[in-house]
Coordinates of N, CA and C in Angstrom, one line a residue:
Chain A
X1 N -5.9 80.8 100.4 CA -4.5 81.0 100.1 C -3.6 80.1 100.9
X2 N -4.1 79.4 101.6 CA -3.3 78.6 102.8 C -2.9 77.8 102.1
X3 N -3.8 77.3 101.3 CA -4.2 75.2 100.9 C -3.1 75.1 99.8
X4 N -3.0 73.5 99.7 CA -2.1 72.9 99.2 C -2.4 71.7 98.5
X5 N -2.0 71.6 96.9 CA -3.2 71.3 96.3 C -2.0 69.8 95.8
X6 N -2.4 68.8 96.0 CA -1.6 67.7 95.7 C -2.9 66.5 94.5
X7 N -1.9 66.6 93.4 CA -2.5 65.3 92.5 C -1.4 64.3 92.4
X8 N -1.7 63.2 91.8 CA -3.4 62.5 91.5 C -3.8 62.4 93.1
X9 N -4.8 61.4 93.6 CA -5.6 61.4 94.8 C -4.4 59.9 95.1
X10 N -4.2 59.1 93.6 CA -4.2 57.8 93.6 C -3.1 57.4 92.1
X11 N -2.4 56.4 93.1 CA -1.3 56.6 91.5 C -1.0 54.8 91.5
X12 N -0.5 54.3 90.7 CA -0.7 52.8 90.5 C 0.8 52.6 89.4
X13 N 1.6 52.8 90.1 CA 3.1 52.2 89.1 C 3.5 50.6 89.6
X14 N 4.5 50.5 88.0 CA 5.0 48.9 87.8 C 6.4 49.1 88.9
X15 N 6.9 47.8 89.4 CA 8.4 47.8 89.8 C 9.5 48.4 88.9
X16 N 10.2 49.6 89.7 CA 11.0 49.6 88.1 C 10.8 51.1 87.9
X17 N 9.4 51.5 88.1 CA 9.0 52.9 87.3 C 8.9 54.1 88.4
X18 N 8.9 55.1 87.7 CA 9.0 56.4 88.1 C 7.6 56.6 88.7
X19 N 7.7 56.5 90.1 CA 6.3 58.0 90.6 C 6.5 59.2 90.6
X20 N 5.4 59.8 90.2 CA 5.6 61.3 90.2 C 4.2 61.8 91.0
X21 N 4.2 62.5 91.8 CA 3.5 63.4 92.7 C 3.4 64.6 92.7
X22 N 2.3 65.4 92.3 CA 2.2 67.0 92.3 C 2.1 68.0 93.3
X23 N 2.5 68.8 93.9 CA 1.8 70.3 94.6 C 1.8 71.1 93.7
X24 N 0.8 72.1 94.3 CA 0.4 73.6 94.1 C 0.5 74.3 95.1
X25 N 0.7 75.4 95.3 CA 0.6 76.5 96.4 C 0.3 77.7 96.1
X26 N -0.7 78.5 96.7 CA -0.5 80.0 96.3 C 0.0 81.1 97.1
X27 N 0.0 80.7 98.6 CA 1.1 81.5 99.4 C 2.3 81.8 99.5
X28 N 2.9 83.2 98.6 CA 4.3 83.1 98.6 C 5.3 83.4 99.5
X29 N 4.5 83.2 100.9 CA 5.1 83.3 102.3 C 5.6 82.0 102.7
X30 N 5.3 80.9 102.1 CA 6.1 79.5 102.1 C 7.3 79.5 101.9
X31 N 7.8 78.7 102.9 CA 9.7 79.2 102.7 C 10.2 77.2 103.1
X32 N 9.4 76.9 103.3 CA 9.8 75.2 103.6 C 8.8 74.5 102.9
X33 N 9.6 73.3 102.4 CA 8.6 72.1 101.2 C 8.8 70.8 101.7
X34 N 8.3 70.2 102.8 CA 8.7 68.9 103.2 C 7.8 68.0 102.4
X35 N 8.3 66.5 102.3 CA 7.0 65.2 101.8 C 7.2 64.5 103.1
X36 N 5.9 63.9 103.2 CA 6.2 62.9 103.9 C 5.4 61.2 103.5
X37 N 5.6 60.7 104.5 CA 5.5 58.9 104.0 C 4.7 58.5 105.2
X38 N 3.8 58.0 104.8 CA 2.9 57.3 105.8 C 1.8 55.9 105.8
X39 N 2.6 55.2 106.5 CA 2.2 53.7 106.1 C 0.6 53.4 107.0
X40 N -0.1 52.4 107.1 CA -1.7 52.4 107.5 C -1.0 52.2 108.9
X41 N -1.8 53.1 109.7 CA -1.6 52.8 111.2 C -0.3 53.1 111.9
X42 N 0.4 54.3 110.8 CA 1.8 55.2 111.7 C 1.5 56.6 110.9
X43 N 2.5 56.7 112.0 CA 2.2 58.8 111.8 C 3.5 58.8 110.5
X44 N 3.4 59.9 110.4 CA 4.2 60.3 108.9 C 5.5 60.2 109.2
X45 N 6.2 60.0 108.2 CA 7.4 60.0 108.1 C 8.6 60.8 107.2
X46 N 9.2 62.1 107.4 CA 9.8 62.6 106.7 C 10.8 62.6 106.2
X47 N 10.3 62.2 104.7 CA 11.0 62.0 103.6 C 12.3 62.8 103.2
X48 N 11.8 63.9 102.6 CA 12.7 64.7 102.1 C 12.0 66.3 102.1
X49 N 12.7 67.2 102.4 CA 12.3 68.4 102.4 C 12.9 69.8 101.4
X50 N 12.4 71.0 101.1 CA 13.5 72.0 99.9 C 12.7 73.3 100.5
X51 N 14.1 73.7 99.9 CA 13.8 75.7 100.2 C 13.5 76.2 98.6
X52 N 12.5 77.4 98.8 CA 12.8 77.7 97.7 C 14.5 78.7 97.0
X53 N 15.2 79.0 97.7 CA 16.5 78.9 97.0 C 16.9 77.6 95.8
X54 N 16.8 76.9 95.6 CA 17.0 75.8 94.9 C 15.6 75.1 94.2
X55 N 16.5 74.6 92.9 CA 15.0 74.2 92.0 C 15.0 72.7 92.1
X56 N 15.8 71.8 92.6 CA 16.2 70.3 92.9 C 17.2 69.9 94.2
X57 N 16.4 68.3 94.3 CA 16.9 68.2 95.6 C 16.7 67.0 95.7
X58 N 18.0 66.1 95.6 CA 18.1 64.6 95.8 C 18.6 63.7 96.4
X59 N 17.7 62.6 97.5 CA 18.3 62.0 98.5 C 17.7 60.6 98.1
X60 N 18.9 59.9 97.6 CA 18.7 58.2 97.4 C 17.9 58.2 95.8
X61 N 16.7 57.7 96.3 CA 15.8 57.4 94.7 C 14.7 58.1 95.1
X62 N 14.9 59.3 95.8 CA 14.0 60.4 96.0 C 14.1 61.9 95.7
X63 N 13.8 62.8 94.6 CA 14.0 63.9 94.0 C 12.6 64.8 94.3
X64 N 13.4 66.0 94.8 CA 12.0 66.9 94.6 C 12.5 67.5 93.9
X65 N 11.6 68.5 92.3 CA 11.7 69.0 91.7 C 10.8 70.5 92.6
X66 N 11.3 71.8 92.1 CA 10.4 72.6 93.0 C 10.5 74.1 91.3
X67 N 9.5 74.6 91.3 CA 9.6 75.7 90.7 C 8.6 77.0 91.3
X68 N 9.4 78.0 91.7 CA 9.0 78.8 92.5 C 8.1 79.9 91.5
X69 N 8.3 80.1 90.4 CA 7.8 80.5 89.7 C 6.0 80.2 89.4
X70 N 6.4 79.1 89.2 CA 4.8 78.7 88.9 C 4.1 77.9 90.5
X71 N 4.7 78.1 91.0 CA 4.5 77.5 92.7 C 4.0 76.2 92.8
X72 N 4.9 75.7 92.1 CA 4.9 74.0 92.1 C 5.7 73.2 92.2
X73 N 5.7 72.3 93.5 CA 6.7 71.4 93.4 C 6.3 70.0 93.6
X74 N 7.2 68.9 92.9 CA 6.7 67.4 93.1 C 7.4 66.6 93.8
X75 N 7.7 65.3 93.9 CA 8.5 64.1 94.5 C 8.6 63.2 93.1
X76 N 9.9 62.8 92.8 CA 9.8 61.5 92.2 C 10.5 60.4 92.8
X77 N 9.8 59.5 92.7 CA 10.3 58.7 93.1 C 10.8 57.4 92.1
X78 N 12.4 57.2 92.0 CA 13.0 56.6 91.0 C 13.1 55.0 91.6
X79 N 12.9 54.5 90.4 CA 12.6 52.5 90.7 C 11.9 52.3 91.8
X80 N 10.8 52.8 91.8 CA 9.7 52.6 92.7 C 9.8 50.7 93.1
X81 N 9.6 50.8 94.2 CA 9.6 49.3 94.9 C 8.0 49.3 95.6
X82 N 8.2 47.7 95.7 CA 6.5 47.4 96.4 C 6.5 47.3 97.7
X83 N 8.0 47.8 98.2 CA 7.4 48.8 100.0 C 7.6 50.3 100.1
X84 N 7.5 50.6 98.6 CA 7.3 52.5 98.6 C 5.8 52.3 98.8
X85 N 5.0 51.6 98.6 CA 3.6 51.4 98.9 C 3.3 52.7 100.1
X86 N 2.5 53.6 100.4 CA 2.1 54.3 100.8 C 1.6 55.1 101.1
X87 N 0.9 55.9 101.7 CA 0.3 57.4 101.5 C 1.6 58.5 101.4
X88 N 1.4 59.1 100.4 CA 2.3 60.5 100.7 C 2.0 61.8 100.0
X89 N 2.3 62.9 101.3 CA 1.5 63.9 101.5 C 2.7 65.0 101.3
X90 N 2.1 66.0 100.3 CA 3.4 67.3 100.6 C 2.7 68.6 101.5
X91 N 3.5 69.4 101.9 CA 3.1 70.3 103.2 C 4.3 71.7 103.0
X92 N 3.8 72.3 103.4 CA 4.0 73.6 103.2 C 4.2 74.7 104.3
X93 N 5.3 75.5 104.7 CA 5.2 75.9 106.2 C 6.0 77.4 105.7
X94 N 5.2 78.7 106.7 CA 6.1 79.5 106.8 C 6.7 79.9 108.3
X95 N 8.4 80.2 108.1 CA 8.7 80.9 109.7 C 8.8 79.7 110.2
X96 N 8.6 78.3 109.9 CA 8.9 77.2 110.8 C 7.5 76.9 111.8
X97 N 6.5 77.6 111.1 CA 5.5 77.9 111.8 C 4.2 76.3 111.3
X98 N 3.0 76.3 111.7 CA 2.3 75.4 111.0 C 2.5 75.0 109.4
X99 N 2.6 73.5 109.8 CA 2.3 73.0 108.2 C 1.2 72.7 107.7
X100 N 1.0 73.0 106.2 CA -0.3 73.1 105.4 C -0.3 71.7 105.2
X101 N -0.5 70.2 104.9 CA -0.7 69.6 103.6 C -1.5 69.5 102.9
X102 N -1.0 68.5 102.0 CA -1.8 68.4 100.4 C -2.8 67.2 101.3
X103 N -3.6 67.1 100.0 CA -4.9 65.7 101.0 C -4.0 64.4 100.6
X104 N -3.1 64.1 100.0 CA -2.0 62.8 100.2 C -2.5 62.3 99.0
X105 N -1.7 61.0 98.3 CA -1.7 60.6 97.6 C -1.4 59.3 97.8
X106 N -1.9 58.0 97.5 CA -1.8 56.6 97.8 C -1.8 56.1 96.6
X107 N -0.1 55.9 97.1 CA 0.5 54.9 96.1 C 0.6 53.4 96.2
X108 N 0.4 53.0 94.8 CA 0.5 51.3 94.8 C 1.3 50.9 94.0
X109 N 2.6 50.3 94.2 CA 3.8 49.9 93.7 C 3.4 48.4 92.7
X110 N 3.3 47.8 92.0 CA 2.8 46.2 91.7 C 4.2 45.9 91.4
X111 N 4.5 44.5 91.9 CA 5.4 44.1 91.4 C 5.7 42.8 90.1
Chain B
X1 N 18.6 57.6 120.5 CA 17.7 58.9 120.4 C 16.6 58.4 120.4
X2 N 15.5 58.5 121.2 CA 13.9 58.1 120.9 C 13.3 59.2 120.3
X3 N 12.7 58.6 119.4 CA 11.7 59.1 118.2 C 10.4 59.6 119.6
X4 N 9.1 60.9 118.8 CA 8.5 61.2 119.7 C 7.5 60.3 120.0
X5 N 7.1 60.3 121.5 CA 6.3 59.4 121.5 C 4.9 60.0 122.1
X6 N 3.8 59.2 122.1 CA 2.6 59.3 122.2 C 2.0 58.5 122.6
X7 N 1.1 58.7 123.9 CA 0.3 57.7 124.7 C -1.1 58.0 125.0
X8 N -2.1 57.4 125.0 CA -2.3 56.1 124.5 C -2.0 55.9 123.1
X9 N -1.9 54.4 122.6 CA -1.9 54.5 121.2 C -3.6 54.4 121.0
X10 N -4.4 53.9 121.4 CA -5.6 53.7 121.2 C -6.5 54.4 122.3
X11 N -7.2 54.9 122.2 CA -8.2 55.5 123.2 C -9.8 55.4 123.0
X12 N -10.8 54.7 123.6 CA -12.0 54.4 123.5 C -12.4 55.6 124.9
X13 N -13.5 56.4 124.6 CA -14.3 57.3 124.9 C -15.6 57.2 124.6
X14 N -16.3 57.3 125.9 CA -17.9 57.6 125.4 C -17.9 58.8 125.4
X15 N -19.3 59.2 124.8 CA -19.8 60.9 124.1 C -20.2 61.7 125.8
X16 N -19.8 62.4 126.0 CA -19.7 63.2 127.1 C -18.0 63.3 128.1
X17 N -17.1 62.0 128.0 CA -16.4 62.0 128.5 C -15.1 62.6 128.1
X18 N -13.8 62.4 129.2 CA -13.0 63.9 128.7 C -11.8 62.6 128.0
X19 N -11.3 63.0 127.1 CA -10.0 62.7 126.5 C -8.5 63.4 126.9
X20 N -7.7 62.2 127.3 CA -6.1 63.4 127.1 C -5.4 62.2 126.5
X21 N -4.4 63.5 126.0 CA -3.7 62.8 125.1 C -2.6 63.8 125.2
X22 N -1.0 62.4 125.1 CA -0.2 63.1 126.1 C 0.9 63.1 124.5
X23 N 2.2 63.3 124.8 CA 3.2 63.6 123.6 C 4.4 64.3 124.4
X24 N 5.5 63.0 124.3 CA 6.4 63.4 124.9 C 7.6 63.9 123.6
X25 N 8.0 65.3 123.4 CA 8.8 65.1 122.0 C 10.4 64.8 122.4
X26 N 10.7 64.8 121.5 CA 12.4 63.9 120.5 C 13.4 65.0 122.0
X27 N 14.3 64.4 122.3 CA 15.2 64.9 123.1 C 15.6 66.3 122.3
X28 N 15.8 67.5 123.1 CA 15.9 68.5 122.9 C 15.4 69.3 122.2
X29 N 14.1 68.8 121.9 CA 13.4 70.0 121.2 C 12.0 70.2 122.0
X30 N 12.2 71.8 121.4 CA 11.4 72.3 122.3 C 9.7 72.9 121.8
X31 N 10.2 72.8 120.2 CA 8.5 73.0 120.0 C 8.0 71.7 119.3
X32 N 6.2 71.6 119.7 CA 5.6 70.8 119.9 C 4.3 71.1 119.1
X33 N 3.9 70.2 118.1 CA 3.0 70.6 116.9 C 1.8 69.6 117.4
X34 N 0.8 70.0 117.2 CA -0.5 68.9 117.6 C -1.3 69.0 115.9
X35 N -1.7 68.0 115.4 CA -2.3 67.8 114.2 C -3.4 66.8 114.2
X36 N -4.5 66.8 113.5 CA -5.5 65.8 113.0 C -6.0 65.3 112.2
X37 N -6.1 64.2 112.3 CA -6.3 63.0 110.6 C -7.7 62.7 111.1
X38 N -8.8 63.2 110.1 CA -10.1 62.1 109.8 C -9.5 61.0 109.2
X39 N -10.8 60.3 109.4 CA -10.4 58.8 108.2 C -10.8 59.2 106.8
X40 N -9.6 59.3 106.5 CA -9.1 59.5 104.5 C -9.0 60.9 104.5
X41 N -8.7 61.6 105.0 CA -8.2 63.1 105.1 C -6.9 63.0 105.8
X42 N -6.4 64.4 104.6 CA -5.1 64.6 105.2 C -5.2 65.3 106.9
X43 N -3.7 65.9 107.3 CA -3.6 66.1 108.4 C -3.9 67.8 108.3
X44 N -4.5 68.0 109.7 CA -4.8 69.2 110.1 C -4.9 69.4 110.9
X45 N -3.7 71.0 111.0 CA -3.2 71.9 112.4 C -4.0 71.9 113.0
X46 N -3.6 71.7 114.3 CA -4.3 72.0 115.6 C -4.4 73.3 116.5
X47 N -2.3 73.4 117.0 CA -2.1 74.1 118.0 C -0.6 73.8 117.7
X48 N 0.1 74.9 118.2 CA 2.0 75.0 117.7 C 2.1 75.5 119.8
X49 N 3.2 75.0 120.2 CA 3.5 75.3 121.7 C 4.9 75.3 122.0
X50 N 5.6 76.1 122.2 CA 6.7 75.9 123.1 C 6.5 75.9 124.8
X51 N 7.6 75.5 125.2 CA 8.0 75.1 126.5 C 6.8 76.2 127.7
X52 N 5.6 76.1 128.4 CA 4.7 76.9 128.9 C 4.1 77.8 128.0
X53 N 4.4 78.0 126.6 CA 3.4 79.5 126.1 C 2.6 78.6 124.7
X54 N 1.5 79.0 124.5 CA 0.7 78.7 123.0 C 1.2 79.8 122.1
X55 N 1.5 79.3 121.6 CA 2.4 80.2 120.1 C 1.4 80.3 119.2
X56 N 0.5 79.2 118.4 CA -1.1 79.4 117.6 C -1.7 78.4 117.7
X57 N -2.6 78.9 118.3 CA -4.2 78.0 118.3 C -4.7 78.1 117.3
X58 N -4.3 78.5 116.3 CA -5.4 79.0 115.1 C -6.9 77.8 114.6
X59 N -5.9 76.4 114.4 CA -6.2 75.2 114.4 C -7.5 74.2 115.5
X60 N -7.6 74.9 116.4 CA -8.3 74.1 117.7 C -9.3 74.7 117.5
X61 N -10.4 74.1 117.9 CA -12.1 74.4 118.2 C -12.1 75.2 119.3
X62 N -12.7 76.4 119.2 CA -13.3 77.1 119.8 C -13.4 76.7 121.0
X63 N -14.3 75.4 121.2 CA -14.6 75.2 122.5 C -14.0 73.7 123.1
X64 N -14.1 73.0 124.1 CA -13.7 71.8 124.5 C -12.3 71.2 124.2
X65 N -11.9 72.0 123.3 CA -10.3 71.6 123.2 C -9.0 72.5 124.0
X66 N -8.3 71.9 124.4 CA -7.1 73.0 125.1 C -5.9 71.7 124.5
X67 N -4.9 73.2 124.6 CA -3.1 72.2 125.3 C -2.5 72.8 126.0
X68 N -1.8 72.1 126.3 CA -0.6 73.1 127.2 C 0.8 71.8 126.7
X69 N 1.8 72.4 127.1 CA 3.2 72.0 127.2 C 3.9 72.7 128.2
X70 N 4.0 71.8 129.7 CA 4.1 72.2 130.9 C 6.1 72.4 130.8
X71 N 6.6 73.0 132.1 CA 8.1 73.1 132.0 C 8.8 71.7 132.0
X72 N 7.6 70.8 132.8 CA 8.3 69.8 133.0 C 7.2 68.9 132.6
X73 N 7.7 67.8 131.5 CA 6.7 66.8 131.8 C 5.9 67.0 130.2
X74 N 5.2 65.8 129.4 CA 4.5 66.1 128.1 C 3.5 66.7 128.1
X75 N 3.8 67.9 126.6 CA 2.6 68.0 125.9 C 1.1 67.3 126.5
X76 N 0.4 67.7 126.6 CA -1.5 67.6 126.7 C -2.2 67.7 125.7
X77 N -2.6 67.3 124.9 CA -4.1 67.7 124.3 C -5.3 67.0 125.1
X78 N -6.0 68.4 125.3 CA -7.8 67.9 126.1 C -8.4 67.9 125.7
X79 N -9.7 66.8 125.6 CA -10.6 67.2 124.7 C -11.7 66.8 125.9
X80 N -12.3 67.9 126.5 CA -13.3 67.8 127.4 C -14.8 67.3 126.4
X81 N -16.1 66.4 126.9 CA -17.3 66.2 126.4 C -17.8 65.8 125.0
X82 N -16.6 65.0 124.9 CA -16.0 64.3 123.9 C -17.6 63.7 123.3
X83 N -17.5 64.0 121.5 CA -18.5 64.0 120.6 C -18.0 62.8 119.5
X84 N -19.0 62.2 118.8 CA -18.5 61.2 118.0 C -17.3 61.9 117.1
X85 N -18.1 63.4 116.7 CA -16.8 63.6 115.2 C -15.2 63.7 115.8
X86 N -15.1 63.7 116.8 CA -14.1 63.9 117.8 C -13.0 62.7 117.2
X87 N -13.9 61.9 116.8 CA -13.0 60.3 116.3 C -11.9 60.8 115.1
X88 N -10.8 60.7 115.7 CA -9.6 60.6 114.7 C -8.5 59.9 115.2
X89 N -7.3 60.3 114.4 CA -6.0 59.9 114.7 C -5.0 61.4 115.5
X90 N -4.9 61.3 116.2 CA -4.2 63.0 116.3 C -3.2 62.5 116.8
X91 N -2.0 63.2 115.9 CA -0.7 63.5 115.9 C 0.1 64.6 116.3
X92 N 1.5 63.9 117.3 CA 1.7 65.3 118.1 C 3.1 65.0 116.8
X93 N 3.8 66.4 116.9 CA 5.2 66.4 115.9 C 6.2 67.3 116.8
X94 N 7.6 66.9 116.9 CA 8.0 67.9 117.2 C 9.3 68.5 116.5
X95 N 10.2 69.5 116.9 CA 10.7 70.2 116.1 C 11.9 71.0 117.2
X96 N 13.4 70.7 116.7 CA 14.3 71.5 117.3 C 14.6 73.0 116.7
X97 N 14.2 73.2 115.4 CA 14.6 74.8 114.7 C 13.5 75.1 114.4
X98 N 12.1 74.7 114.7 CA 10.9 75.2 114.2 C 10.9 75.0 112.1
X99 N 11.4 74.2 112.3 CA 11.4 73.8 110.3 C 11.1 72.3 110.2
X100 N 11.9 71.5 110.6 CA 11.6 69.9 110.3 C 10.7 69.6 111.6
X101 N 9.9 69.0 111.4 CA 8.5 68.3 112.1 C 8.9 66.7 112.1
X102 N 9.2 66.2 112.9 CA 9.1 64.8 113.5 C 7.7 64.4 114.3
X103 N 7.0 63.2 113.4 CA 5.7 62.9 113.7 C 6.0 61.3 114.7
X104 N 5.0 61.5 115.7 CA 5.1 60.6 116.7 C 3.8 59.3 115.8
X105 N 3.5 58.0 116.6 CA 2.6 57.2 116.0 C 1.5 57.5 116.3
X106 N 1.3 58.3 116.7 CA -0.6 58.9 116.7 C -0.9 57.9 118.3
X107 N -2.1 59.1 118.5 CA -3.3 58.0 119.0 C -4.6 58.5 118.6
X108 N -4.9 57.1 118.5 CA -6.1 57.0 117.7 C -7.1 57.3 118.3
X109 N -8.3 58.0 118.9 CA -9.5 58.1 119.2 C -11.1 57.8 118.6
X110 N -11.2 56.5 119.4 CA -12.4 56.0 119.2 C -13.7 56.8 119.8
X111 N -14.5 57.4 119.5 CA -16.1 57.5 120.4 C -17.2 57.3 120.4
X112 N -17.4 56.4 121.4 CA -18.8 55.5 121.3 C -19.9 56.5 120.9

């Protein structure tokens, strides 16, 4: 019930194009949704974060879509560039307490 | 504002010897997250600490690992008799309202 279930493993978009990144959750004691960003050889970097009060949430050419209902929320990322290149992982916390993540996803931007 | 920081960045250990690993967090905040990355796995909890008390170990091994977060001075993670699987990246994070997590650049542990 903890885990946090993130697809694809591996995603391969053109310059220009839309990434999209999945979670799942089944704990509905989850009250925070952060992503984060993590380049080879640095600790993560936090992207963007949502409550579930709200079903969208957009900062720059970064959107999380969240649906509390089906306990799923994504990241898109709009005109992906070839230094969004990355690992990125979504995570899951209740009470401000430990975060869960997803096992990350590594993206490759081609330009 | 200095981002959290973490020393060593790189740490070489042989198998029996002890590891620390220090994590100084972000000005004014007071809780302190410890996390661990294998190579190609995501990250996973360790230990959550405010200022002198362990709040959840749930994350830490049983045996040979401790933290503390003294009144004065950084975060600790120990890792006494230190074993190959021991080899990761471990990341301290910290946190002014217990919600947003700021991750430091790791240090990495190597063991012979």
């Amino acid at each position: 019930q903890q885990q946090v279930k993130q697809s694809p493993q591996s995603l391969i978009v053109q310059k220009g194009g839309i990434s999209i990144i999945n979670c799942a959750y089944e704990n509905t004691a989850f009250d925070y949704f952060p992503w984060y960003q993590q380049f080879p050889g640095k600790g993560p970097a936090l992207l963007i974060a949502i409550r579930p009060d709200v079903s969208e949430k957009k900062e720059g050419r970064f959107t999380i879509s969240f649906n509390k209902s089906a306990k799923q929320f994504s990241l898109h990322i709009m005109d992906s560039q070839p230094g969004d290149s990355a690992t990125y992982f979504c995570a899951a916390s209740s009470y401000g307490n430990k975060l869960v993540f997803g096992a990350g996803t590594i993206l490759r931007v081609k330009s | 504002n200095a981002g959290v920081m973490q020393n060593p960045r790189h740490l070489v250990r042989r198998r029996g010897q002890e590891a620390r690993l220090r994590c100084s967090p972000m000005k004014g905040h007071s809780h302190v997250y410890w996390y661990r990355q294998l190579p190609e796995e995501g990250l996973k909890f360790m230990v959550y600490l405010q200022k002198e008390n362990i709040i959840d170990e749930s994350g830490m091994p049983k045996e040979r690992f401790s933290a503390e977060f003294p009144k004065e001075g950084p975060s600790i993670l120990r890792i006494q008799q230190v074993v190959r699987g021991d080899s990761a990246a471990y990341f301290c994070a910290s946190s002014p309202t217990r919600d947003e997590q700021f991750f430091g650049p790791g240090t990495r542990l190597t063991v012979l």
